[in-house]
mmCIF file of C-alpha atoms and ligand atoms in Angstrom:
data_model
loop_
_atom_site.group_PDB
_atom_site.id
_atom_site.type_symbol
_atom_site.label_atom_id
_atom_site.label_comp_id
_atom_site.label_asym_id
_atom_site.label_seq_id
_atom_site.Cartn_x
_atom_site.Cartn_y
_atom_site.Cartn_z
ATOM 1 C CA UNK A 9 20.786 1.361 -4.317
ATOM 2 C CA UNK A 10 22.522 -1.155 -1.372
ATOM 3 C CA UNK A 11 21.095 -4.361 0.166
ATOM 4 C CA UNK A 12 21.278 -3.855 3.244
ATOM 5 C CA UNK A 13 23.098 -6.684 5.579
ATOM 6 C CA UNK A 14 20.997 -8.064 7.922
ATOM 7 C CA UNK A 15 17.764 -6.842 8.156
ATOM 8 C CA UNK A 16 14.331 -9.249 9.194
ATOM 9 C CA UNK A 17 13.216 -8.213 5.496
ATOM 10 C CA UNK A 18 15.303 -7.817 2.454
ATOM 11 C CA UNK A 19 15.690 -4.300 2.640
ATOM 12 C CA UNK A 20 17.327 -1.234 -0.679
ATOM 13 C CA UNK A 21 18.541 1.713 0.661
ATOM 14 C CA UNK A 22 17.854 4.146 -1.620
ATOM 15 C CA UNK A 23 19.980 7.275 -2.842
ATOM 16 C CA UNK A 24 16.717 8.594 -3.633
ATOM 17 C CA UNK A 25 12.977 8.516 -3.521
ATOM 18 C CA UNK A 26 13.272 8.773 -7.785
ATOM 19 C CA UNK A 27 15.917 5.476 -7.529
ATOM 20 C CA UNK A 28 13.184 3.726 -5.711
ATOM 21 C CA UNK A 29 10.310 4.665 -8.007
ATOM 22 C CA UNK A 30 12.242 3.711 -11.049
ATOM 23 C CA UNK A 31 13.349 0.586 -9.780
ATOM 24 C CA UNK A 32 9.316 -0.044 -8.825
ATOM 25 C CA UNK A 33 8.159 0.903 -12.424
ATOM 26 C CA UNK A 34 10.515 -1.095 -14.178
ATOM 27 C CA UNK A 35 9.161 -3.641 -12.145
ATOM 28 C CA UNK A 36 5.621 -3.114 -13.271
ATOM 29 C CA UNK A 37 6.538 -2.927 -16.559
ATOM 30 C CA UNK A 38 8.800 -6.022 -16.889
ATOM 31 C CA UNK A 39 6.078 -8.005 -15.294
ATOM 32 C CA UNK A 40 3.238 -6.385 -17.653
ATOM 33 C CA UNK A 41 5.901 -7.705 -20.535
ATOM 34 C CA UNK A 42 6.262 -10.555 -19.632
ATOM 35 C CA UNK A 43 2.681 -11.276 -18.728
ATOM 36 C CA UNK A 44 0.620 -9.513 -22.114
ATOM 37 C CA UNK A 45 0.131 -6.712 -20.565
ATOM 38 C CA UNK A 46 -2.473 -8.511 -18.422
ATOM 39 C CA UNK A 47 -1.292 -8.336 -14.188
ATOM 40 C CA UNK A 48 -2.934 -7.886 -11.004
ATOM 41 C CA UNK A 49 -1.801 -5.183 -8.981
ATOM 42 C CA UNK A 50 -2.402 -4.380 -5.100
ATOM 43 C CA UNK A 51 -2.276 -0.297 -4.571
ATOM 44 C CA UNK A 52 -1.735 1.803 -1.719
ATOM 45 C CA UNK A 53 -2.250 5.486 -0.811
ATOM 46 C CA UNK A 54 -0.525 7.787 1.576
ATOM 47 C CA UNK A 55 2.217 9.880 0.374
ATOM 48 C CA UNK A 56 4.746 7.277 -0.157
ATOM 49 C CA UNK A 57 3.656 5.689 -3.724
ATOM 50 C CA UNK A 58 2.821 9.443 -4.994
ATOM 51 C CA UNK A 59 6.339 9.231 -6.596
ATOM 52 C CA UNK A 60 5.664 6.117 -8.443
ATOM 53 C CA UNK A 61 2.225 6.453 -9.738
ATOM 54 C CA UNK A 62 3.640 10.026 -11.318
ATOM 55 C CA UNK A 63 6.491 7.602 -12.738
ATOM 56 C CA UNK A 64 3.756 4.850 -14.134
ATOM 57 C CA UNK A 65 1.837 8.482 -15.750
ATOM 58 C CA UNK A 66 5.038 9.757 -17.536
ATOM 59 C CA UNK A 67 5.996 6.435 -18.879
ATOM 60 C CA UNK A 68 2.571 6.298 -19.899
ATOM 61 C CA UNK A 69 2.277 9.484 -21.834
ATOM 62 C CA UNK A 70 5.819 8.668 -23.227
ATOM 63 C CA UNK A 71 3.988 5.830 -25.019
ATOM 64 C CA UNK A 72 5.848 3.195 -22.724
ATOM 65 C CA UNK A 73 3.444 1.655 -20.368
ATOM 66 C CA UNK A 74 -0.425 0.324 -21.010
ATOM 67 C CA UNK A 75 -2.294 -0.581 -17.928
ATOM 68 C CA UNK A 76 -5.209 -1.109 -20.065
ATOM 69 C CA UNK A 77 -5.408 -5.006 -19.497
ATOM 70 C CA UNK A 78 -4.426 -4.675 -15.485
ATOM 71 C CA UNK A 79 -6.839 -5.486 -12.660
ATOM 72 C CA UNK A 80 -6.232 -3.510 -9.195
ATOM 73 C CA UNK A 81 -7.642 -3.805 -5.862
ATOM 74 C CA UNK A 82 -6.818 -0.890 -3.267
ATOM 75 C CA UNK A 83 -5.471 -1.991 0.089
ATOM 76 C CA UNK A 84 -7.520 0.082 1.646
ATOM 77 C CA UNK A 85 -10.862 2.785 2.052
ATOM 78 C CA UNK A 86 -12.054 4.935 5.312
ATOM 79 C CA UNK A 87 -15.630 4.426 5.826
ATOM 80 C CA UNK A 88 -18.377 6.594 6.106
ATOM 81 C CA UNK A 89 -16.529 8.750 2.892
ATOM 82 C CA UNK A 90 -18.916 9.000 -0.545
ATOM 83 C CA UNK A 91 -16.257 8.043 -2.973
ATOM 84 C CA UNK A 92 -16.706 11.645 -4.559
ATOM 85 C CA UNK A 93 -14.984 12.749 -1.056
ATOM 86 C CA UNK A 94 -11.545 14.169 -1.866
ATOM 87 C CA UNK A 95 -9.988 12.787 0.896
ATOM 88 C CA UNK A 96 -11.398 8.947 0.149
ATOM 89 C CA UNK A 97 -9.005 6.708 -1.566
ATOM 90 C CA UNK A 98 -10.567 6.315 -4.487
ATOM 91 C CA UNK A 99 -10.052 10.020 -5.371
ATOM 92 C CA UNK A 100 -6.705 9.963 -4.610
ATOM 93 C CA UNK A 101 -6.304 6.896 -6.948
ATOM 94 C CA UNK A 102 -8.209 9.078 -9.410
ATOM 95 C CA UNK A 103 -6.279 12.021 -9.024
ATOM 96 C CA UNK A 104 -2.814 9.880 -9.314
ATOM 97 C CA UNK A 105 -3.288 7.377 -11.111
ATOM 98 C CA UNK A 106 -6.421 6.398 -12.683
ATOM 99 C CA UNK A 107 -7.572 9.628 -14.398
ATOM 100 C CA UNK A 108 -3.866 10.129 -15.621
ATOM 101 C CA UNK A 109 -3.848 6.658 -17.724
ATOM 102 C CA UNK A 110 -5.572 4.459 -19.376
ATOM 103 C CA UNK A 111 -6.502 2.266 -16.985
ATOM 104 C CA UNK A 112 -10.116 0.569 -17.108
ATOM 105 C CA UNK A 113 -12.027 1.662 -14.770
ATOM 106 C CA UNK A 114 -14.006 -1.226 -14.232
ATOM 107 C CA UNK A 115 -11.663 -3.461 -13.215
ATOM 108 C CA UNK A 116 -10.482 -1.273 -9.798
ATOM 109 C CA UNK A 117 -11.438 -2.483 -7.281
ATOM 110 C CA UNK A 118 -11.742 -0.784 -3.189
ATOM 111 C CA UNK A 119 -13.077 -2.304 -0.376
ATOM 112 C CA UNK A 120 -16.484 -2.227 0.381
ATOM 113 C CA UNK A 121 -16.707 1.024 2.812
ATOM 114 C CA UNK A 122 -20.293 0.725 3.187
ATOM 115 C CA UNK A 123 -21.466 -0.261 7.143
ATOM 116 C CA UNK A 124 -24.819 -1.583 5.849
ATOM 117 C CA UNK A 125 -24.371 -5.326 4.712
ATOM 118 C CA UNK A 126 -20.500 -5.416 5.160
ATOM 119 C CA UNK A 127 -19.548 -8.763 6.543
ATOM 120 C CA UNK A 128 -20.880 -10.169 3.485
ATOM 121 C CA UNK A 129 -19.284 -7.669 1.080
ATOM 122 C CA UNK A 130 -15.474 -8.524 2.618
ATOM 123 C CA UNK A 131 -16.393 -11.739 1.890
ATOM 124 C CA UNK A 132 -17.083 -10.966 -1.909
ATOM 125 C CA UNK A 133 -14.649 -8.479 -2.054
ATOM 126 C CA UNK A 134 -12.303 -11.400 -1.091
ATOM 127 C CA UNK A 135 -13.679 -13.871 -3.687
ATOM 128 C CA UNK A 136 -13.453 -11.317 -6.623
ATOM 129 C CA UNK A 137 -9.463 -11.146 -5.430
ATOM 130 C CA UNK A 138 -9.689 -14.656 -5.900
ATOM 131 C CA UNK A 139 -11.652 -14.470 -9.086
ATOM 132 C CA UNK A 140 -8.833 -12.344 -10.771
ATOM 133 C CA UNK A 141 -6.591 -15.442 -9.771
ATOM 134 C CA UNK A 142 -4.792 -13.096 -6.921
ATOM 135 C CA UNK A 143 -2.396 -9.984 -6.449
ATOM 136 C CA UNK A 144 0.691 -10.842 -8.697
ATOM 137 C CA UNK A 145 1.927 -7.629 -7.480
ATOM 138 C CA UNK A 146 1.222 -5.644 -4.175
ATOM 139 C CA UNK A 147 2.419 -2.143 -3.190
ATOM 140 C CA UNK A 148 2.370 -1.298 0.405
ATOM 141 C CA UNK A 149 3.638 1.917 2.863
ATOM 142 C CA UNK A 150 3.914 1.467 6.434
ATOM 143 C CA UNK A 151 2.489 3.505 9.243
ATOM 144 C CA UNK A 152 4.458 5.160 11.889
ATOM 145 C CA UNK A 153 3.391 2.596 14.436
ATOM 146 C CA UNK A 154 4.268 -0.389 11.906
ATOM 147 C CA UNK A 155 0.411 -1.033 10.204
ATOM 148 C CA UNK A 156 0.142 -2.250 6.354
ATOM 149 C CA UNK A 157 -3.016 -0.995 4.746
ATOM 150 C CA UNK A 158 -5.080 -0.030 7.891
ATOM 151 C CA UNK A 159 -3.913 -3.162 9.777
ATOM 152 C CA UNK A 160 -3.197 -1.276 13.022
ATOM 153 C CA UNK A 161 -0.844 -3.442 15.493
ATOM 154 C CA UNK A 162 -2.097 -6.192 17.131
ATOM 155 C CA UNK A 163 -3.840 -7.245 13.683
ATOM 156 C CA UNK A 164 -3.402 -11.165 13.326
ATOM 157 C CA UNK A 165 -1.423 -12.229 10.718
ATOM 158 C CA UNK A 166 -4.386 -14.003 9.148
ATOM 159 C CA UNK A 167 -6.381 -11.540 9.468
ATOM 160 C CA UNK A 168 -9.039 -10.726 6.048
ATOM 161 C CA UNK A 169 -10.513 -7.946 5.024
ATOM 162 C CA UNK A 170 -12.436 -6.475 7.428
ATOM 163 C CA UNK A 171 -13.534 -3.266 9.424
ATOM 164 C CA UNK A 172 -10.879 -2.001 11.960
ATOM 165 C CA UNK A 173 -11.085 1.250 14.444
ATOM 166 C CA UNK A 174 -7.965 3.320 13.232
ATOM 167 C CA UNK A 175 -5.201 4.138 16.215
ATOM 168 C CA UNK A 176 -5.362 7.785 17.287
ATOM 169 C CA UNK A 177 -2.194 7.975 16.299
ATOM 170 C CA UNK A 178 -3.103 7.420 12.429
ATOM 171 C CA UNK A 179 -6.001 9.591 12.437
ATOM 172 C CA UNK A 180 -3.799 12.425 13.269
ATOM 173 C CA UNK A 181 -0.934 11.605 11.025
ATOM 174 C CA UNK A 182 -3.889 11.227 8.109
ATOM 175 C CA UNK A 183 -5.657 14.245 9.263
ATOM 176 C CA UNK A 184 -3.281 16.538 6.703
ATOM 177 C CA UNK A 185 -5.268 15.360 4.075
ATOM 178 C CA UNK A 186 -8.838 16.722 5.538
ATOM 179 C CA UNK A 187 -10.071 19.984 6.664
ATOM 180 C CA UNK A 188 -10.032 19.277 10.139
ATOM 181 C CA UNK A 189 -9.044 16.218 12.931
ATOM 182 C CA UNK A 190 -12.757 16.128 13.247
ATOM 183 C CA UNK A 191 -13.519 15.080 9.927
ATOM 184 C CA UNK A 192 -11.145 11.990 9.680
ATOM 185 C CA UNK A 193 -12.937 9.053 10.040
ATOM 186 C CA UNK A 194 -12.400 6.799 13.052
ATOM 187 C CA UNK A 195 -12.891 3.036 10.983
ATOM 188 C CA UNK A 196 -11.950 2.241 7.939
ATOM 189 C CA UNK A 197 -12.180 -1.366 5.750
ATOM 190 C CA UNK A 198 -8.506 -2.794 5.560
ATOM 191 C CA UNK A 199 -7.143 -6.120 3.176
ATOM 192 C CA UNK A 200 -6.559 -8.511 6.249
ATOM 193 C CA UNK A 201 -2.749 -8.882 7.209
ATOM 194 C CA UNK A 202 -3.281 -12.542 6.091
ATOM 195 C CA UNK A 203 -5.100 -10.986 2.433
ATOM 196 C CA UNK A 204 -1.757 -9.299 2.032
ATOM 197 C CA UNK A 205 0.655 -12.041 2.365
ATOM 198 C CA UNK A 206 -1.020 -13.888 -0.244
ATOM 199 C CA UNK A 207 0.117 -12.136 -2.999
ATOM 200 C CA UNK A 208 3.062 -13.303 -4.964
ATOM 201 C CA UNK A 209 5.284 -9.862 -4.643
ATOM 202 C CA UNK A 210 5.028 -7.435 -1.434
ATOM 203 C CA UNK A 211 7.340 -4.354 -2.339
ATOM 204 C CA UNK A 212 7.290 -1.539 0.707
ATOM 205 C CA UNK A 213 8.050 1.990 0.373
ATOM 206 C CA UNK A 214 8.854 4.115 3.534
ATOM 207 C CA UNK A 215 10.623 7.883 3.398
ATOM 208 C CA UNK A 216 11.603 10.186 5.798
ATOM 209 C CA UNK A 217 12.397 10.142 9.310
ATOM 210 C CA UNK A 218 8.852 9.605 10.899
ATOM 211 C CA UNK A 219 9.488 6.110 9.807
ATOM 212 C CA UNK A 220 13.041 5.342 11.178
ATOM 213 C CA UNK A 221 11.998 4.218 14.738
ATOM 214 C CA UNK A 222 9.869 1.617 13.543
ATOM 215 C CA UNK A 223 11.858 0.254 10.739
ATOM 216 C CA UNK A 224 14.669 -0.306 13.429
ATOM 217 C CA UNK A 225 12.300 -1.927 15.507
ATOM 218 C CA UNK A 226 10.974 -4.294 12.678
ATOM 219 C CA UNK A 227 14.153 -4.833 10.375
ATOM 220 C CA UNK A 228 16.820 -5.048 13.634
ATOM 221 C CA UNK A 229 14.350 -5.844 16.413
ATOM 222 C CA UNK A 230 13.323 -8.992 17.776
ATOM 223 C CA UNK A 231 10.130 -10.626 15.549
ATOM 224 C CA UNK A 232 7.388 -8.776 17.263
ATOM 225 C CA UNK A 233 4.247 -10.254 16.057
ATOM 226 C CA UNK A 234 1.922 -7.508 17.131
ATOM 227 C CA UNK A 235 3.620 -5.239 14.724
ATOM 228 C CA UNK A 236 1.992 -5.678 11.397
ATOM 229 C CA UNK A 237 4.653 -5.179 8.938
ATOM 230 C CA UNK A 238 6.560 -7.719 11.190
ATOM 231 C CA UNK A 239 4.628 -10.503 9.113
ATOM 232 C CA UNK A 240 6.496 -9.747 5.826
ATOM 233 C CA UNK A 241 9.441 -11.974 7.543
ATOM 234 C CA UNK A 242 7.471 -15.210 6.332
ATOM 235 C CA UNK A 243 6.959 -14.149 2.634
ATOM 236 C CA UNK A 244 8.860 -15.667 -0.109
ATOM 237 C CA UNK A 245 9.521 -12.265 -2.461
ATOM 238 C CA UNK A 246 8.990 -8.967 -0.509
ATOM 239 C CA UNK A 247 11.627 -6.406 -0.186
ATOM 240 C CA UNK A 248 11.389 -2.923 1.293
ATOM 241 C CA UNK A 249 12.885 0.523 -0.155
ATOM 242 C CA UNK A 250 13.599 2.790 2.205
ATOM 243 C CA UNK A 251 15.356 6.507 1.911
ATOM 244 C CA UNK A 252 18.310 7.674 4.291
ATOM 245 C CA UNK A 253 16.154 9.164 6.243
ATOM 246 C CA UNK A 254 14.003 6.662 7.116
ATOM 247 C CA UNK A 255 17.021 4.463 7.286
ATOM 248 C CA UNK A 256 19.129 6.909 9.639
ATOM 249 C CA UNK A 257 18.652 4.090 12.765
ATOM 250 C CA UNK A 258 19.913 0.986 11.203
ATOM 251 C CA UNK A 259 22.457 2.079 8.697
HETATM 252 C C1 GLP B 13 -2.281 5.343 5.400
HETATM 253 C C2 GLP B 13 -2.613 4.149 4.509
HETATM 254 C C3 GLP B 13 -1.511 3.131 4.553
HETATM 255 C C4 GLP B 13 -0.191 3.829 4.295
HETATM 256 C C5 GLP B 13 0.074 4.821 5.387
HETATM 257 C C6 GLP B 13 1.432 5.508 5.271
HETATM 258 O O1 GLP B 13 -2.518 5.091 6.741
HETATM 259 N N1 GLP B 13 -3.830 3.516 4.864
HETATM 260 O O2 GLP B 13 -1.763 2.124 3.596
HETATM 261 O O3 GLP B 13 0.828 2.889 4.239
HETATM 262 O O4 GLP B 13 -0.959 5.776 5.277
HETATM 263 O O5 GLP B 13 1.276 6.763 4.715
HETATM 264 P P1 GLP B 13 2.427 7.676 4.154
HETATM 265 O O6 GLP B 13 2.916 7.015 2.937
HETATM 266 O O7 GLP B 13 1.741 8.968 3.872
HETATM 267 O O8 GLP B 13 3.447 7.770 5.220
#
């Protein structure tokens, strides 16, 4: 994998989606090392961190990798989904992730996706993020139009967790993973742009050409702040890993 010269945000092209999910994993695993076993991770869905979660399973089963002792907290959850729903994060998670290691169950955490009650339940949801002493470790995708988590654009960069109305435009790229365009849900509870930043290590993923116009716009262009992924230029450790694809404006 290459630095790339130049970009807004330290930026690996990859060879390959595999180089970028190995790199990831050793990541996860040096950190678990070094920490007990014990670390605090931030997932994401989408398609992008399939790769890697398969990764985290096979080391697992090769008797390599524990996430017994981890804490996560999902970036994000539609709401108005039971969490039994296929298409709902949490069954993604389980299908990925969860059900494939040993990971206690307890201690994963998604935003509250509930409408009844929900100011208050961000605000808890933030405290228990606090509680486990913060994200050591966050995994993020990006959306066509530039959002992290569900933070569509024009999301404040200290923004919390909170509810948000999801852009048409996600809806419809989301809508593959339910039955129809009718039954994707139009809000969904996101981490805040300004939850995000806070933990210690942002690492992006972003394949494939659907993602090349905005990664020129964000990693060459000028430091639009309406463009969520925009505010990763102010954090101390996040990088991006991106494929040739999604690369094939700025290389
Ligand atoms: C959804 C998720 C985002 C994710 C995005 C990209 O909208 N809420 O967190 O980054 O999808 O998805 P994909 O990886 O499928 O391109």
């Amino acid at each position: 994998m290459k630095l790339l010269p130049d970009t807004a945000i330290p930026t690996y092209l990859v060879e390959s989606q595999r180089e970028a999910n190995e790199a990831l994993a050793l990541e996860i695993s040096q950190l678990l090392g070094a920490q007990a076993g014990k670390a605090t991770f931030g997932l994401a869905t989408g398609s992008s961190p399939i790769g890697l979660y398969s990764e985290l399973v096979r080391l697992h089963r090769a008797g390599a990798l524990s996430l017994k002792d981890v804490a996560t907290f999902n970036l994000d959850e539609y709401m108005g989904l039971t969490p039994d729903h296929p298409a709902s994060y949490r069954a993604f998670m389980s299908e990925h992730l969860f059900a494939e290691t040993d990971i206690d169950l307890a201690k994963t955490h998604f935003p509250p996706s509930d409408s009844s009650g929900l100011e208050a339940a961000c605000t808890n949801w933030e405290g228990s993020i606090q509680a486990a002493e913060g994200i050591d470790w966050q995994l993020l995708g990006v959306g066509r139009n530039g959002h992290i988590g569900f933070n569509e654009p024009g999301s404040p960069f200290d923004s919390r967790t909170r509810r948000i109305e999801l852009a048409e435009s996600t809806r419809e790229a989301n809508a593959r993973f339910f039955e129809s365009m009718d039954e994707v849900p139009h809000y969904a509870v996101t981490m805040g742009v300004g939850t995000i930043l806070e933990a210690r290590r942002l690492r992006v993923l972003a394949f494939g050409d659907t993602k090349a116009h905005i990664l020129e716009r964000v990693l060459h262009g000028e430091d639009d702040k309406s463009i969520p992924l925009n505010a990763l230029r102010g954090h101390p450790d996040a990088a991006l890993y991106i494929d040739a694809a999604a690369a094939a404006r700025i290389g």
